[in-house]
Coordinates of C-alpha atoms in Angstrom, one line a residue:
G1 CA -37.9 13.6 -30.2
T2 CA -41.4 15.0 -30.4
K3 CA -41.1 16.3 -34.0
R4 CA -39.4 15.4 -37.2
F5 CA -36.4 17.6 -36.6
S6 CA -36.1 17.3 -32.9
R7 CA -32.5 17.3 -31.7
I8 CA -29.9 18.4 -29.2
E9 CA -27.0 20.5 -30.4
Y10 CA -23.5 21.1 -29.0
D11 CA -21.1 23.6 -30.5
H12 CA -18.0 23.1 -28.3
A13 CA -15.6 20.3 -29.3
R14 CA -13.8 18.4 -26.7
G15 CA -10.4 17.9 -28.4
K16 CA -9.6 17.0 -32.0
F17 CA -12.1 15.4 -34.4
R18 CA -11.3 16.1 -38.1
K19 CA -8.6 13.4 -38.4
Q20 CA -9.3 11.1 -35.5
F21 CA -12.1 11.0 -32.9
K22 CA -13.9 9.0 -30.3
F23 CA -17.6 9.6 -29.7
S24 CA -19.6 7.6 -27.1
F25 CA -23.1 7.7 -25.6
D26 CA -25.8 5.4 -24.1
I27 CA -29.0 4.7 -26.0
K28 CA -32.3 3.0 -25.4
T29 CA -35.2 2.3 -27.7
N30 CA -37.9 -0.2 -28.6
D31 CA -38.3 1.2 -32.2
S32 CA -36.5 -0.9 -34.8
S33 CA -36.2 2.1 -37.1
A34 CA -35.5 4.5 -34.3
G35 CA -33.8 7.2 -36.5
I36 CA -30.7 9.4 -36.2
I37 CA -28.7 9.1 -33.1
F38 CA -25.6 11.3 -33.8
F39 CA -24.7 13.6 -36.7
T40 CA -22.1 16.2 -37.6
S41 CA -21.3 17.6 -41.1
D42 CA -20.2 20.6 -43.1
K43 CA -22.8 23.1 -44.5
L44 CA -23.2 21.1 -47.8
T45 CA -23.3 17.7 -46.1
E46 CA -20.4 16.6 -48.3
N47 CA -18.4 15.7 -45.2
F48 CA -20.3 14.0 -42.4
I49 CA -20.2 11.5 -39.5
I50 CA -23.5 9.8 -38.8
L51 CA -24.9 7.0 -36.6
Y52 CA -28.5 5.8 -37.0
M53 CA -30.7 2.8 -36.4
E54 CA -32.4 0.9 -39.1
N55 CA -34.2 -2.5 -38.6
G56 CA -32.7 -2.6 -35.1
H57 CA -29.1 -2.4 -36.4
L58 CA -26.8 0.5 -35.7
I59 CA -25.2 2.0 -38.9
Y60 CA -22.2 4.2 -38.6
K61 CA -21.1 6.1 -41.7
V62 CA -18.2 8.6 -42.5
R63 CA -17.8 10.5 -45.7
S64 CA -15.3 13.2 -46.8
S65 CA -14.7 15.3 -49.8
K66 CA -11.7 13.1 -50.7
D67 CA -13.7 9.9 -50.3
K68 CA -17.2 10.7 -51.7
V69 CA -18.3 7.1 -51.5
G70 CA -17.5 7.0 -47.8
Q71 CA -17.3 4.0 -45.4
A72 CA -20.1 2.3 -43.5
L73 CA -20.2 -0.1 -40.6
Q74 CA -23.2 -2.0 -39.3
S75 CA -23.7 -3.8 -36.0
A76 CA -24.1 -7.6 -36.1
N77 CA -26.7 -7.5 -33.4
K78 CA -30.0 -5.6 -33.0
Y79 CA -30.4 -3.1 -30.2
N80 CA -34.1 -2.1 -30.1
D81 CA -34.8 -4.2 -27.0
G82 CA -35.7 -1.4 -24.6
E83 CA -32.4 -1.8 -22.7
W84 CA -29.5 0.7 -22.3
H85 CA -26.6 0.1 -24.6
N86 CA -23.2 1.9 -24.6
V87 CA -22.1 2.9 -28.2
V88 CA -18.6 4.0 -29.2
L89 CA -17.6 5.4 -32.6
L90 CA -13.9 5.4 -33.2
H91 CA -11.9 6.8 -36.2
N92 CA -8.2 6.7 -36.5
Q93 CA -7.1 5.4 -40.0
S94 CA -9.8 2.7 -39.6
M95 CA -13.3 3.0 -38.2
Q96 CA -14.6 0.9 -35.4
L97 CA -18.2 0.4 -34.1
I98 CA -18.2 -0.9 -30.5
V99 CA -21.4 -1.7 -28.5
D100 CA -21.3 -2.7 -24.9
D101 CA -17.5 -3.3 -25.1
S102 CA -18.0 -5.6 -28.0
L103 CA -16.5 -4.8 -31.5
Q104 CA -19.5 -5.0 -33.9
D105 CA -17.7 -4.0 -37.1
E106 CA -14.4 -2.5 -38.3
S107 CA -13.3 -1.0 -41.6
K108 CA -10.0 -1.7 -43.3
P109 CA -7.5 1.1 -43.1
K110 CA -8.3 3.7 -45.8
A111 CA -7.1 7.2 -46.2
I112 CA -10.3 9.3 -46.3
G113 CA -8.4 12.5 -45.6
R114 CA -9.3 15.3 -43.2
L115 CA -13.0 15.5 -42.3
E116 CA -14.0 19.1 -43.0
V117 CA -17.0 19.0 -40.6
D118 CA -18.2 22.0 -38.6
E119 CA -17.9 22.3 -34.9
L120 CA -21.5 21.4 -34.4
F121 CA -22.6 18.0 -33.0
M122 CA -26.2 16.8 -33.0
L123 CA -27.8 14.1 -30.9
G124 CA -31.1 12.6 -31.9
G125 CA -31.7 14.4 -35.3
V126 CA -30.7 16.9 -37.9
R127 CA -31.7 20.4 -38.9
E128 CA -34.3 20.7 -41.7
D129 CA -31.8 22.2 -44.2
Q130 CA -29.6 19.1 -43.8
E131 CA -32.3 16.5 -44.7
Y132 CA -31.9 16.8 -48.5
G133 CA -28.1 16.1 -48.3
L134 CA -28.7 12.9 -46.4
E135 CA -31.5 11.3 -48.4
A136 CA -29.0 9.3 -50.6
D137 CA -27.3 7.9 -47.5
V138 CA -30.1 7.4 -45.0
S139 CA -33.4 5.7 -46.1
K140 CA -35.6 7.7 -43.7
V141 CA -34.3 10.9 -42.1
H142 CA -36.2 11.4 -38.8
S143 CA -35.4 12.2 -35.2
F144 CA -34.5 9.5 -32.8
N145 CA -37.4 7.7 -31.1
G146 CA -35.8 6.8 -27.8
C147 CA -33.4 7.9 -25.1
I148 CA -29.8 9.1 -25.3
K149 CA -27.5 10.0 -22.3
N150 CA -23.8 10.3 -21.3
F151 CA -22.6 11.9 -24.6
N152 CA -18.8 12.1 -24.5
M153 CA -16.2 13.2 -27.1
N154 CA -12.6 11.9 -26.7
N155 CA -13.5 10.7 -23.2
K156 CA -14.8 14.1 -22.1
P157 CA -18.4 15.0 -21.4
M158 CA -20.1 17.3 -23.8
E159 CA -21.5 20.5 -22.3
K160 CA -23.9 23.4 -22.9
P161 CA -26.6 21.5 -24.9
R162 CA -29.3 23.4 -26.9
K163 CA -32.5 21.5 -27.1
F164 CA -35.1 21.6 -29.9
D165 CA -38.4 19.8 -29.3
V166 CA -37.1 17.0 -27.0
Q167 CA -38.6 15.6 -23.9
P168 CA -37.0 14.2 -20.7
C169 CA -36.6 10.5 -21.1
P170 CA -38.8 8.3 -18.9
E171 CA -36.9 5.5 -17.3
N172 CA -39.8 3.0 -17.5
L173 CA -40.6 2.2 -21.1
E174 CA -42.2 -0.7 -23.0
E175 CA -43.1 -1.4 -26.6
G176 CA -46.1 0.3 -28.0
N177 CA -47.4 3.7 -29.3
Y178 CA -48.4 6.3 -26.8
F179 CA -51.3 8.6 -27.6
N180 CA -51.6 11.9 -25.8
T181 CA -54.3 13.8 -27.8
G182 CA -52.7 13.1 -31.2
Y183 CA -53.5 10.4 -33.7
L184 CA -52.0 8.2 -36.4
L185 CA -53.0 8.4 -40.1
L186 CA -52.7 4.7 -40.9
K187 CA -53.9 5.1 -44.5
P188 CA -54.8 8.2 -46.5
R189 CA -57.6 6.2 -48.2
Y190 CA -59.2 3.0 -47.1
T191 CA -62.2 1.0 -48.3
V192 CA -63.8 -1.4 -45.8
G193 CA -66.1 -3.3 -48.2
D194 CA -67.8 -6.5 -47.2
E195 CA -65.4 -7.6 -44.5
I196 CA -62.9 -6.3 -42.1
D197 CA -61.1 -7.8 -39.1
I198 CA -59.5 -5.3 -36.6
K199 CA -57.3 -6.4 -33.7
M200 CA -55.2 -4.4 -31.3
D201 CA -53.9 -4.4 -27.7
I202 CA -54.8 -1.3 -25.7
K203 CA -53.7 0.1 -22.3
P204 CA -56.0 3.2 -21.8
R205 CA -55.5 6.0 -19.3
N206 CA -59.0 7.5 -19.8
V207 CA -62.3 5.7 -19.9
T208 CA -63.5 7.5 -23.1
G209 CA -61.7 8.0 -26.4
L210 CA -61.8 7.3 -30.1
L211 CA -59.8 4.2 -31.1
L212 CA -60.2 3.7 -34.9
T213 CA -62.4 5.2 -37.6
V214 CA -62.8 5.6 -41.4
H215 CA -65.6 7.4 -43.3
G216 CA -67.1 7.6 -46.7
K217 CA -69.7 10.0 -48.1
R218 CA -72.4 8.1 -46.3
D219 CA -70.9 4.9 -44.8
Y220 CA -68.5 4.7 -41.9
L221 CA -66.8 2.4 -39.3
V222 CA -66.1 3.5 -35.7
L223 CA -64.4 1.7 -32.9
E224 CA -64.4 3.7 -29.6
M225 CA -64.2 3.6 -25.8
I226 CA -67.2 5.0 -24.0
T227 CA -67.2 5.3 -20.2
G228 CA -65.0 2.3 -19.8
G229 CA -66.7 0.1 -22.4
I230 CA -66.1 -0.6 -26.1
K231 CA -68.5 0.3 -28.9
F232 CA -68.2 -0.9 -32.5
T233 CA -70.4 0.7 -35.1
V234 CA -70.7 0.2 -38.9
E235 CA -73.0 2.1 -41.2
N236 CA -73.7 0.4 -44.6
G237 CA -76.3 2.9 -45.7
R238 CA -79.4 1.6 -43.9
G239 CA -78.8 2.6 -40.4
P240 CA -76.0 2.0 -37.8
I241 CA -75.1 -1.6 -36.9
T242 CA -73.7 -1.8 -33.4
T243 CA -72.3 -4.1 -30.8
T244 CA -70.9 -3.2 -27.4
F245 CA -68.8 -4.4 -24.4
S246 CA -69.9 -3.1 -21.0
P247 CA -67.7 -4.2 -18.2
E248 CA -68.9 -4.6 -14.6
R249 CA -66.3 -2.1 -13.5
T250 CA -65.9 1.2 -15.3
H251 CA -62.1 1.1 -14.9
Y252 CA -61.8 -2.6 -16.1
L253 CA -59.8 -1.5 -19.2
C254 CA -57.9 1.3 -17.3
D255 CA -56.2 -1.1 -14.8
G256 CA -52.7 -0.6 -16.1
H257 CA -52.7 -3.9 -18.0
W258 CA -52.9 -4.7 -21.7
H259 CA -56.3 -5.7 -23.1
T260 CA -57.0 -7.3 -26.5
I261 CA -59.8 -5.8 -28.6
Q262 CA -61.0 -7.5 -31.8
A263 CA -63.8 -6.1 -34.0
F264 CA -65.0 -8.1 -37.0
K265 CA -67.5 -7.0 -39.7
S266 CA -68.9 -9.4 -42.2
K267 CA -71.5 -7.9 -44.6
N268 CA -74.4 -6.9 -42.3
V269 CA -73.1 -8.5 -39.1
V270 CA -70.7 -6.9 -36.6
S271 CA -68.9 -8.8 -33.8
L272 CA -66.7 -7.7 -30.9
S273 CA -64.5 -9.5 -28.4
V274 CA -62.6 -8.1 -25.5
D275 CA -59.9 -10.2 -23.9
N276 CA -61.2 -13.2 -25.9
K277 CA -64.8 -12.7 -24.5
L278 CA -67.2 -12.6 -27.4
M279 CA -70.1 -10.1 -27.2
P280 CA -73.5 -10.5 -28.8
S281 CA -73.4 -9.6 -32.5
G282 CA -75.1 -6.7 -34.1
I283 CA -77.2 -7.5 -37.2
G284 CA -78.3 -4.9 -39.8
D285 CA -80.4 -4.9 -42.9
H286 CA -79.4 -7.8 -45.2
R287 CA -80.0 -5.7 -48.3
S288 CA -76.9 -3.5 -47.5
K289 CA -73.7 -5.5 -47.0
S290 CA -70.8 -3.3 -48.1
T291 CA -69.3 -0.4 -46.0
D292 CA -68.3 2.0 -48.8
T293 CA -65.7 4.2 -47.2
G294 CA -62.9 5.9 -49.0
G295 CA -61.6 8.4 -46.6
A296 CA -58.5 8.2 -44.3
L297 CA -58.1 5.5 -41.7
F298 CA -57.4 7.1 -38.3
L299 CA -56.1 5.5 -35.1
G300 CA -56.4 7.3 -31.7
S301 CA -58.5 10.3 -32.8
H302 CA -59.8 12.1 -36.0
R303 CA -58.7 15.2 -37.9
V304 CA -62.2 16.8 -37.2
I305 CA -63.3 14.7 -34.2
N306 CA -66.0 17.2 -33.2
K307 CA -67.7 17.3 -36.6
V308 CA -67.5 13.8 -38.1
R309 CA -70.6 11.8 -37.9
G310 CA -71.2 8.5 -36.1
I311 CA -68.9 9.1 -33.2
T312 CA -70.0 9.1 -29.6
A313 CA -66.5 9.6 -28.0
R314 CA -65.7 13.1 -29.1
V315 CA -62.3 13.0 -27.4
P316 CA -59.0 11.4 -28.4
F317 CA -57.8 8.1 -27.0
I318 CA -55.2 8.6 -24.2
G319 CA -52.9 5.7 -23.5
C320 CA -51.0 3.0 -25.4
I321 CA -51.8 0.8 -28.4
K322 CA -49.7 -2.0 -29.9
N323 CA -50.0 -5.1 -32.1
I324 CA -52.4 -3.5 -34.5
Q325 CA -53.7 -5.8 -37.2
I326 CA -56.1 -5.2 -40.1
N327 CA -57.3 -8.4 -41.7
S328 CA -54.6 -10.4 -40.0
D329 CA -51.9 -8.1 -41.5
P330 CA -49.7 -6.3 -38.9
V331 CA -49.7 -2.5 -39.3
I332 CA -46.2 -1.2 -39.3
V333 CA -46.4 2.1 -37.6
A334 CA -44.0 4.8 -39.0
Q335 CA -43.0 8.2 -37.7
S336 CA -44.6 9.7 -40.9
M337 CA -48.0 8.6 -39.7
R338 CA -47.9 10.8 -36.6
R339 CA -50.2 13.8 -36.2
G340 CA -49.9 15.7 -33.0
D341 CA -48.8 14.3 -29.7
V342 CA -48.1 10.6 -30.4
T343 CA -44.9 8.7 -29.4
V344 CA -44.2 5.9 -31.9
G345 CA -42.5 2.7 -30.7
Q346 CA -42.6 3.1 -26.9
C347 CA -44.9 3.7 -24.0
P348 CA -44.3 4.9 -20.5
T349 CA -45.2 2.3 -17.9
N350 CA -45.6 4.7 -15.0

């Protein structure tokens, strides 16, 4: 889904579902915490059926008014590999979670009573008013970041979907984060200080765009694409320190392949390498060594991209970014970091 509460709703059941049921669908994602895949409940979320993905595993839960603790199953395997997988949820005395015709987990027979859920079935997310009732059962309530198709109930296809902020699923996907005018708020406050080492893989679709930036009252750090090249700038308070990469071909970085960018700042020296080719360093005034920022760390654009100082590329980055590291620590990109049109966890390859 494109937003936090993106989903597809169906309000016509195909057969019985309050005492026994069979739901099935095909899913595909690269995101290990892809979110909610299937959900149905009563108005107070006391009775519910839910399937979601966490750390690559599928988790299937059922709770009723009679059994307030509920029952939960978890897949033995991980399924965030970018391939299609068929998932079946069974309930008839016991629960079964089946993936690709393989039984992943099964509950012991337990009388949980009649499931007083409404005749409303959701794929890929929940309504905003249902979020609070799920927080104790699901660590992060957000819409599914991936593809779902072939939704069946009791072996019959579900019909008449109502769609809320969902997009057609591209068939060709790969791991990464796709930026289409939006950005990621990596950290609400970040201080660069004396040293920083930034590394990422990019697959741009435009020759100009802002990659990463953080500002303070006076100092700043900016990594950007400009007419096919890369520019890395740091301001420590005594004038900008810059190093650049200028390819022979303007579209060298926009060739449909991944390229590795590494930007390193140590005191008053800035260095830049592109695809392991080191550029000449930029050297600034030795009397000013610390980059005293304290603002937000942005990836892909900036909240006020047309006003903030030190930026040449006044347009957002368009394309894919993955394998982001700050000081050798991998940045775990979460859905909550998204601002605007960004797809977390997967990139179209076409």
